[in-house]
Amino acid sequence: MLIKRTARGMIYSVTLNPSLDRTLTFNNLTLGTVNRAIATRIDLGGKGINVARALCALGVECRVCGLLGSGSGDAFLEQLQAEGLGCLFVRHAGEVRVNITAVDQERAETTKLNEPGAQVDAAVVDQLQVLLLEQLLPGDAVLLSGSLPVGAPADSYRQLISSFRQRGAICGLDTSGPAFHEGLVAAPEWIKPNLEEAEELLGYPLEDNLGIRRALSELHNRGAAHILLSAGASGLLYSHAGKAWLAQPPQVVVRSTVGAGDAAFAGAFAAWLAGQDGATIARQAAAAGTASAMLEGSQMPSGGQVNSIFNQVYVSSFLYQDFKRG
């Protein structure tokens, strides 16, 4: 079944390894002993799921796609559809993985325990590729986010991005490790690494302006036109067409960092779709990520919540910043 498109093209957000995210909150988490949570919640998870939800909250029509297991996958799909999200999933026999996030309120620390997920084979990835190629038209966008499931070929993102770009689609990638390295070979237009992921890929530390500029130059030379680089406490960088902007959000009470990067990716992409300039793209990315961090679990912020932070984000040209890693 073909999905109705907007005039600017359809956005597809792909998750190959979705999850159920269980968040446990503690006053003082201590390893090696019994800890009793003071609060718990369960959210549908997976980076591409988060991106799709955040885009929709910002008024961008988006379809969520990917691989989805059986069993709890039925309820997973029903919930997404109940939220009004159009879905294109290839189903497989495995179960949906469960990721656990432990939030220590006293230390303001978050610990993540992620399951690898069910094992799949290359055939289901190929099925998803065919399914999306049936939908894509030139000018559509495909944002691929998250880890690869066990059994998926290491070059899955490279193969998917190559085929989608040949169809005329704009592609974005947010992953890490070998999957990131392979995916970059296909030259996605958008990438969203954090400092650690960029360091792992490039093989040198990113501690100051010199290291960051070198990294941005190298990543652009590999084909990425738009780079969104999360720098943790130091802020967020957006780089495009020889210019870079550093966005520094206000200090807020952080309830969960799970999904904050996904919200930032959605915020940047939504601003770009709207034709905003680089400074505004950086500002909206930081505002969306910050608004997400203020929420419990892996909730995505509403447009109003993003707007409430937007004007509090300080944006400057990265060229003139004395950047020191926070």
CSV table of C-alpha atoms in Angstrom, one decimal:
chain,number,residue,atom,x,y,z
A,1,MET,CA,0.0,0.0,0.0
A,2,LEU,CA,1.4,3.4,-1.0
A,3,ILE,CA,1.3,6.1,1.6
A,4,LYS,CA,0.1,9.7,0.9
A,5,ARG,CA,3.0,12.1,0.6
A,6,THR,CA,3.3,15.8,1.5
A,7,ALA,CA,4.4,18.3,-1.2
A,8,ARG,CA,7.9,18.3,0.2
A,9,GLY,CA,8.3,14.6,0.2
A,10,MET,CA,7.7,11.8,2.7
A,11,ILE,CA,10.1,11.3,5.6
A,12,TYR,CA,10.8,7.7,6.7
A,13,SER,CA,12.4,7.0,10.0
A,14,VAL,CA,14.0,3.5,10.1
A,15,THR,CA,14.7,1.4,13.2
A,16,LEU,CA,16.2,-2.0,12.7
A,17,ASN,CA,16.4,-2.9,16.4
A,18,PRO,CA,13.4,-1.4,18.3
A,19,SER,CA,13.0,-1.9,22.0
A,20,LEU,CA,10.8,-1.6,25.0
A,21,ASP,CA,12.5,0.9,27.3
A,22,ARG,CA,12.0,0.3,31.0
A,23,THR,CA,13.2,3.2,33.2
A,24,LEU,CA,13.8,2.6,36.9
A,25,THR,CA,14.4,5.7,39.1
A,26,PHE,CA,16.4,5.5,42.3
A,27,ASN,CA,17.4,7.9,45.0
A,28,ASN,CA,20.9,6.4,45.5
A,29,LEU,CA,21.8,3.4,43.2
A,30,THR,CA,24.4,1.2,44.8
A,31,LEU,CA,26.0,-1.8,42.9
A,32,GLY,CA,26.3,-5.1,44.6
A,33,THR,CA,23.2,-4.7,46.8
A,34,VAL,CA,19.4,-4.6,46.7
A,35,ASN,CA,18.1,-1.3,45.2
A,36,ARG,CA,14.4,-0.4,45.3
A,37,ALA,CA,13.1,1.9,42.6
A,38,ILE,CA,11.0,4.8,43.6
A,39,ALA,CA,9.4,5.1,40.1
A,40,THR,CA,9.2,3.0,37.0
A,41,ARG,CA,7.8,3.4,33.5
A,42,ILE,CA,7.9,1.6,30.1
A,43,ASP,CA,8.1,3.4,26.7
A,44,LEU,CA,8.3,2.2,23.2
A,45,GLY,CA,11.9,2.7,22.2
A,46,GLY,CA,14.5,2.5,19.4
A,47,LYS,CA,16.3,5.6,18.1
A,48,GLY,CA,14.3,5.7,14.8
A,49,ILE,CA,11.0,5.4,16.8
A,50,ASN,CA,12.1,8.4,18.9
A,51,VAL,CA,13.0,10.4,15.8
A,52,ALA,CA,9.7,9.7,14.2
A,53,ARG,CA,7.7,10.7,17.3
A,54,ALA,CA,9.8,13.9,17.7
A,55,LEU,CA,9.3,14.9,14.0
A,56,CYS,CA,5.6,14.4,14.3
A,57,ALA,CA,5.5,16.5,17.4
A,58,LEU,CA,7.2,19.3,15.5
A,59,GLY,CA,4.6,19.1,12.7
A,60,VAL,CA,6.6,17.0,10.2
A,61,GLU,CA,4.7,14.2,8.6
A,62,CYS,CA,6.8,11.0,9.1
A,63,ARG,CA,6.4,7.3,8.7
A,64,VAL,CA,8.2,4.9,11.1
A,65,CYS,CA,9.7,1.8,9.5
A,66,GLY,CA,12.0,-1.1,10.3
A,67,LEU,CA,12.1,-4.7,11.6
A,68,LEU,CA,9.8,-5.8,14.4
A,69,GLY,CA,9.5,-9.1,16.3
A,70,SER,CA,6.5,-11.1,17.1
A,71,GLY,CA,4.8,-11.5,20.5
A,72,SER,CA,5.0,-8.1,22.1
A,73,GLY,CA,5.6,-6.7,18.7
A,74,ASP,CA,1.9,-6.8,18.1
A,75,ALA,CA,1.1,-4.5,21.0
A,76,PHE,CA,4.1,-2.4,20.0
A,77,LEU,CA,2.7,-1.8,16.5
A,78,GLU,CA,-0.8,-1.1,17.9
A,79,GLN,CA,0.6,1.6,20.2
A,80,LEU,CA,2.4,3.3,17.4
A,81,GLN,CA,-0.7,3.3,15.2
A,82,ALA,CA,-2.8,4.6,18.1
A,83,GLU,CA,-0.4,7.6,18.3
A,84,GLY,CA,-1.3,8.3,14.6
A,85,LEU,CA,2.1,7.1,13.2
A,86,GLY,CA,2.0,5.4,9.8
A,87,CYS,CA,4.0,2.2,10.0
A,88,LEU,CA,6.0,0.1,7.5
A,89,PHE,CA,7.5,-2.9,9.3
A,90,VAL,CA,8.9,-6.3,8.2
A,91,ARG,CA,8.0,-8.8,10.9
A,92,HIS,CA,10.3,-11.6,12.1
A,93,ALA,CA,10.0,-14.4,14.6
A,94,GLY,CA,12.1,-13.0,17.4
A,95,GLU,CA,10.9,-11.0,20.4
A,96,VAL,CA,11.3,-7.2,20.9
A,97,ARG,CA,14.3,-6.5,23.1
A,98,VAL,CA,14.0,-4.8,26.5
A,99,ASN,CA,16.4,-2.0,27.4
A,100,ILE,CA,16.7,-0.9,31.0
A,101,THR,CA,17.7,2.6,32.1
A,102,ALA,CA,18.6,3.2,35.8
A,103,VAL,CA,18.4,6.8,36.8
A,104,ASP,CA,20.1,7.8,40.0
A,105,GLN,CA,18.5,11.1,41.1
A,106,GLU,CA,21.0,11.8,43.8
A,107,ARG,CA,24.1,11.6,41.5
A,108,ALA,CA,22.2,12.8,38.4
A,109,GLU,CA,23.6,9.8,36.6
A,110,THR,CA,22.0,7.5,34.0
A,111,THR,CA,23.1,3.9,33.5
A,112,LYS,CA,21.8,2.0,30.4
A,113,LEU,CA,21.6,-1.8,30.1
A,114,ASN,CA,20.7,-2.8,26.5
A,115,GLU,CA,19.7,-6.2,25.3
A,116,PRO,CA,21.2,-7.2,21.9
A,117,GLY,CA,17.8,-8.1,20.5
A,118,ALA,CA,16.6,-11.1,18.6
A,119,GLN,CA,18.7,-12.6,15.9
A,120,VAL,CA,17.7,-11.9,12.3
A,121,ASP,CA,19.2,-12.7,9.0
A,122,ALA,CA,20.0,-10.7,5.9
A,123,ALA,CA,16.8,-11.8,4.2
A,124,VAL,CA,14.6,-9.6,6.5
A,125,VAL,CA,16.9,-6.6,5.9
A,126,ASP,CA,16.5,-7.2,2.2
A,127,GLN,CA,12.7,-7.4,2.6
A,128,LEU,CA,12.7,-4.0,4.3
A,129,GLN,CA,14.9,-2.6,1.5
A,130,VAL,CA,12.4,-3.8,-1.1
A,131,LEU,CA,9.5,-2.5,0.9
A,132,LEU,CA,10.9,1.0,1.1
A,133,LEU,CA,12.1,1.1,-2.5
A,134,GLU,CA,8.5,0.5,-3.5
A,135,GLN,CA,7.6,3.7,-1.6
A,136,LEU,CA,10.4,6.1,-2.3
A,137,LEU,CA,10.3,8.9,-4.8
A,138,PRO,CA,13.0,11.5,-5.5
A,139,GLY,CA,13.0,14.1,-2.8
A,140,ASP,CA,11.8,11.8,0.0
A,141,ALA,CA,14.1,11.4,3.0
A,142,VAL,CA,15.1,8.3,5.0
A,143,LEU,CA,16.6,8.7,8.4
A,144,LEU,CA,18.3,5.5,9.7
A,145,SER,CA,19.0,5.3,13.4
A,146,GLY,CA,20.3,2.9,16.0
A,147,SER,CA,22.1,-0.4,16.3
A,148,LEU,CA,22.0,-3.3,14.0
A,149,PRO,CA,20.2,-6.4,15.3
A,150,VAL,CA,22.2,-9.6,15.9
A,151,GLY,CA,22.7,-11.4,12.6
A,152,ALA,CA,22.2,-8.4,10.3
A,153,PRO,CA,25.2,-7.9,8.0
A,154,ALA,CA,27.7,-5.3,9.2
A,155,ASP,CA,27.2,-3.4,5.9
A,156,SER,CA,23.4,-3.2,6.2
A,157,TYR,CA,23.3,0.6,6.5
A,158,ARG,CA,25.7,1.0,3.6
A,159,GLN,CA,23.5,-1.2,1.3
A,160,LEU,CA,20.3,0.5,2.4
A,161,ILE,CA,21.6,4.0,2.0
A,162,SER,CA,23.2,3.3,-1.4
A,163,SER,CA,19.9,1.9,-2.8
A,164,PHE,CA,17.9,4.8,-1.3
A,165,ARG,CA,20.2,7.5,-2.6
A,166,GLN,CA,20.1,5.9,-6.1
A,167,ARG,CA,16.3,6.4,-5.9
A,168,GLY,CA,16.9,10.1,-5.2
A,169,ALA,CA,16.2,10.0,-1.5
A,170,ILE,CA,18.0,12.2,1.1
A,171,CYS,CA,19.5,9.9,3.8
A,172,GLY,CA,20.6,10.5,7.4
A,173,LEU,CA,22.5,8.1,9.7
A,174,ASP,CA,22.8,8.0,13.4
A,175,THR,CA,24.6,4.9,14.6
A,176,SER,CA,28.0,3.8,16.0
A,177,GLY,CA,30.9,1.4,15.7
A,178,PRO,CA,31.3,-0.7,12.5
A,179,ALA,CA,27.7,0.1,11.4
A,180,PHE,CA,28.7,3.8,11.4
A,181,HIS,CA,31.9,3.1,9.5
A,182,GLU,CA,30.2,1.0,6.9
A,183,GLY,CA,27.2,3.4,6.5
A,184,LEU,CA,29.5,6.4,5.9
A,185,VAL,CA,30.8,4.6,2.8
A,186,ALA,CA,27.5,5.3,1.1
A,187,ALA,CA,27.8,9.0,1.9
A,188,PRO,CA,24.6,9.9,3.7
A,189,GLU,CA,23.8,13.6,3.5
A,190,TRP,CA,23.2,13.8,7.3
A,191,ILE,CA,25.1,12.2,10.2
A,192,LYS,CA,24.7,12.7,13.9
A,193,PRO,CA,27.6,11.3,15.9
A,194,ASN,CA,28.5,12.2,19.4
A,195,LEU,CA,32.1,13.0,20.4
A,196,GLU,CA,32.9,9.4,21.5
A,197,GLU,CA,31.5,7.9,18.3
A,198,ALA,CA,33.4,10.4,16.1
A,199,GLU,CA,36.6,9.6,18.0
A,200,GLU,CA,36.1,5.9,17.6
A,201,LEU,CA,35.6,6.3,13.9
A,202,LEU,CA,38.5,8.8,13.2
A,203,GLY,CA,41.0,7.4,15.7
A,204,TYR,CA,42.0,10.7,17.5
A,205,PRO,CA,40.7,12.7,20.4
A,206,LEU,CA,38.3,15.6,20.0
A,207,GLU,CA,39.2,17.8,23.0
A,208,ASP,CA,39.5,21.3,21.5
A,209,ASN,CA,38.8,23.5,18.4
A,210,LEU,CA,41.6,22.0,16.4
A,211,GLY,CA,40.5,18.4,16.9
A,212,ILE,CA,36.8,19.3,16.2
A,213,ARG,CA,37.6,21.2,13.0
A,214,ARG,CA,39.8,18.4,11.8
A,215,ALA,CA,37.0,15.9,12.5
A,216,LEU,CA,34.3,18.1,10.8
A,217,SER,CA,36.5,18.5,7.7
A,218,GLU,CA,37.2,14.8,7.4
A,219,LEU,CA,33.6,13.8,7.9
A,220,HIS,CA,32.5,16.3,5.2
A,221,ASN,CA,35.2,14.9,2.9
A,222,ARG,CA,33.6,11.5,3.4
A,223,GLY,CA,30.4,12.8,1.9
A,224,ALA,CA,28.3,14.2,4.8
A,225,ALA,CA,26.8,17.6,3.9
A,226,HIS,CA,25.2,18.1,7.3
A,227,ILE,CA,26.9,17.1,10.5
A,228,LEU,CA,25.2,17.3,13.9
A,229,LEU,CA,27.8,16.6,16.6
A,230,SER,CA,26.7,16.2,20.2
A,231,ALA,CA,29.4,17.5,22.5
A,232,GLY,CA,27.7,16.6,25.8
A,233,ALA,CA,27.9,19.3,28.5
A,234,SER,CA,29.8,21.6,26.0
A,235,GLY,CA,26.7,21.8,23.7
A,236,LEU,CA,25.9,20.7,20.2
A,237,LEU,CA,27.6,21.5,16.9
A,238,TYR,CA,25.9,21.8,13.5
A,239,SER,CA,28.2,22.0,10.4
A,240,HIS,CA,27.3,22.7,6.8
A,241,ALA,CA,28.8,24.3,3.7
A,242,GLY,CA,32.0,25.5,5.4
A,243,LYS,CA,30.3,27.0,8.5
A,244,ALA,CA,29.7,25.6,12.0
A,245,TRP,CA,27.5,26.7,14.9
A,246,LEU,CA,27.8,25.9,18.5
A,247,ALA,CA,24.5,25.7,20.4
A,248,GLN,CA,24.7,25.9,24.2
A,249,PRO,CA,21.4,25.2,26.0
A,250,PRO,CA,20.4,26.5,29.4
A,251,GLN,CA,20.9,24.5,32.6
A,252,VAL,CA,17.8,22.4,33.3
A,253,VAL,CA,16.8,19.6,35.7
A,254,VAL,CA,17.7,16.4,33.7
A,255,ARG,CA,15.3,13.5,34.3
A,256,SER,CA,16.5,11.2,31.6
A,257,THR,CA,19.0,11.5,28.7
A,258,VAL,CA,17.5,8.5,26.8
A,259,GLY,CA,16.3,9.8,23.5
A,260,ALA,CA,17.7,13.3,23.8
A,261,GLY,CA,20.0,12.9,20.9
A,262,ASP,CA,17.2,11.5,18.8
A,263,ALA,CA,15.0,14.6,19.6
A,264,ALA,CA,18.0,16.8,18.7
A,265,PHE,CA,18.3,15.0,15.3
A,266,ALA,CA,14.6,15.5,14.7
A,267,GLY,CA,14.8,19.1,15.7
A,268,ALA,CA,17.6,19.8,13.3
A,269,PHE,CA,16.1,18.0,10.4
A,270,ALA,CA,12.7,19.7,10.9
A,271,ALA,CA,14.3,23.1,10.9
A,272,TRP,CA,16.3,22.3,7.8
A,273,LEU,CA,13.1,21.1,6.1
A,274,ALA,CA,11.5,24.5,7.0
A,275,GLY,CA,14.3,26.3,5.2
A,276,GLN,CA,15.9,27.7,8.4
A,277,ASP,CA,19.5,29.0,8.5
A,278,GLY,CA,22.3,27.2,10.2
A,279,ALA,CA,22.1,29.0,13.5
A,280,THR,CA,18.4,28.2,13.8
A,281,ILE,CA,19.0,24.6,12.9
A,282,ALA,CA,21.5,24.3,15.7
A,283,ARG,CA,19.3,26.2,18.1
A,284,GLN,CA,16.2,24.0,17.4
A,285,ALA,CA,18.3,20.8,17.7
A,286,ALA,CA,19.7,21.9,21.1
A,287,ALA,CA,16.2,23.0,22.3
A,288,ALA,CA,14.6,19.7,21.3
A,289,GLY,CA,17.4,17.6,22.9
A,290,THR,CA,17.2,19.7,26.1
A,291,ALA,CA,13.4,19.5,26.2
A,292,SER,CA,13.6,15.7,25.9
A,293,ALA,CA,16.1,15.4,28.7
A,294,MET,CA,13.6,17.2,31.0
A,295,LEU,CA,11.1,14.4,30.6
A,296,GLU,CA,11.1,10.9,32.2
A,297,GLY,CA,11.9,7.8,30.3
A,298,SER,CA,12.3,8.1,26.6
A,299,GLN,CA,9.5,10.5,26.0
A,300,MET,CA,9.8,13.0,23.1
A,301,PRO,CA,8.9,16.6,23.7
A,302,SER,CA,5.9,18.4,22.3
A,303,GLY,CA,6.4,21.4,20.0
A,304,GLY,CA,5.4,23.7,22.8
A,305,GLN,CA,8.0,22.2,25.1
A,306,VAL,CA,10.7,22.7,22.4
A,307,ASN,CA,9.6,26.3,21.9
A,308,SER,CA,9.8,27.0,25.6
A,309,ILE,CA,13.6,26.3,25.4
A,310,PHE,CA,14.3,27.6,22.0
A,311,ASN,CA,15.0,31.3,22.9
A,312,GLN,CA,17.2,30.2,25.9
A,313,VAL,CA,19.7,28.5,23.6
A,314,TYR,CA,22.9,30.5,23.0
A,315,VAL,CA,24.2,30.0,19.5
A,316,SER,CA,27.5,31.3,18.2
A,317,SER,CA,29.9,30.7,15.3
A,318,PHE,CA,32.1,27.8,16.2
A,319,LEU,CA,35.0,29.6,14.4
A,320,TYR,CA,35.2,32.1,17.3
A,321,GLN,CA,34.6,29.8,20.2
A,322,ASP,CA,37.4,28.6,22.5
A,323,PHE,CA,36.0,25.1,22.7
A,324,LYS,CA,37.0,22.9,25.6
A,325,ARG,CA,35.4,19.6,26.1
A,326,GLY,CA,33.1,19.6,29.1
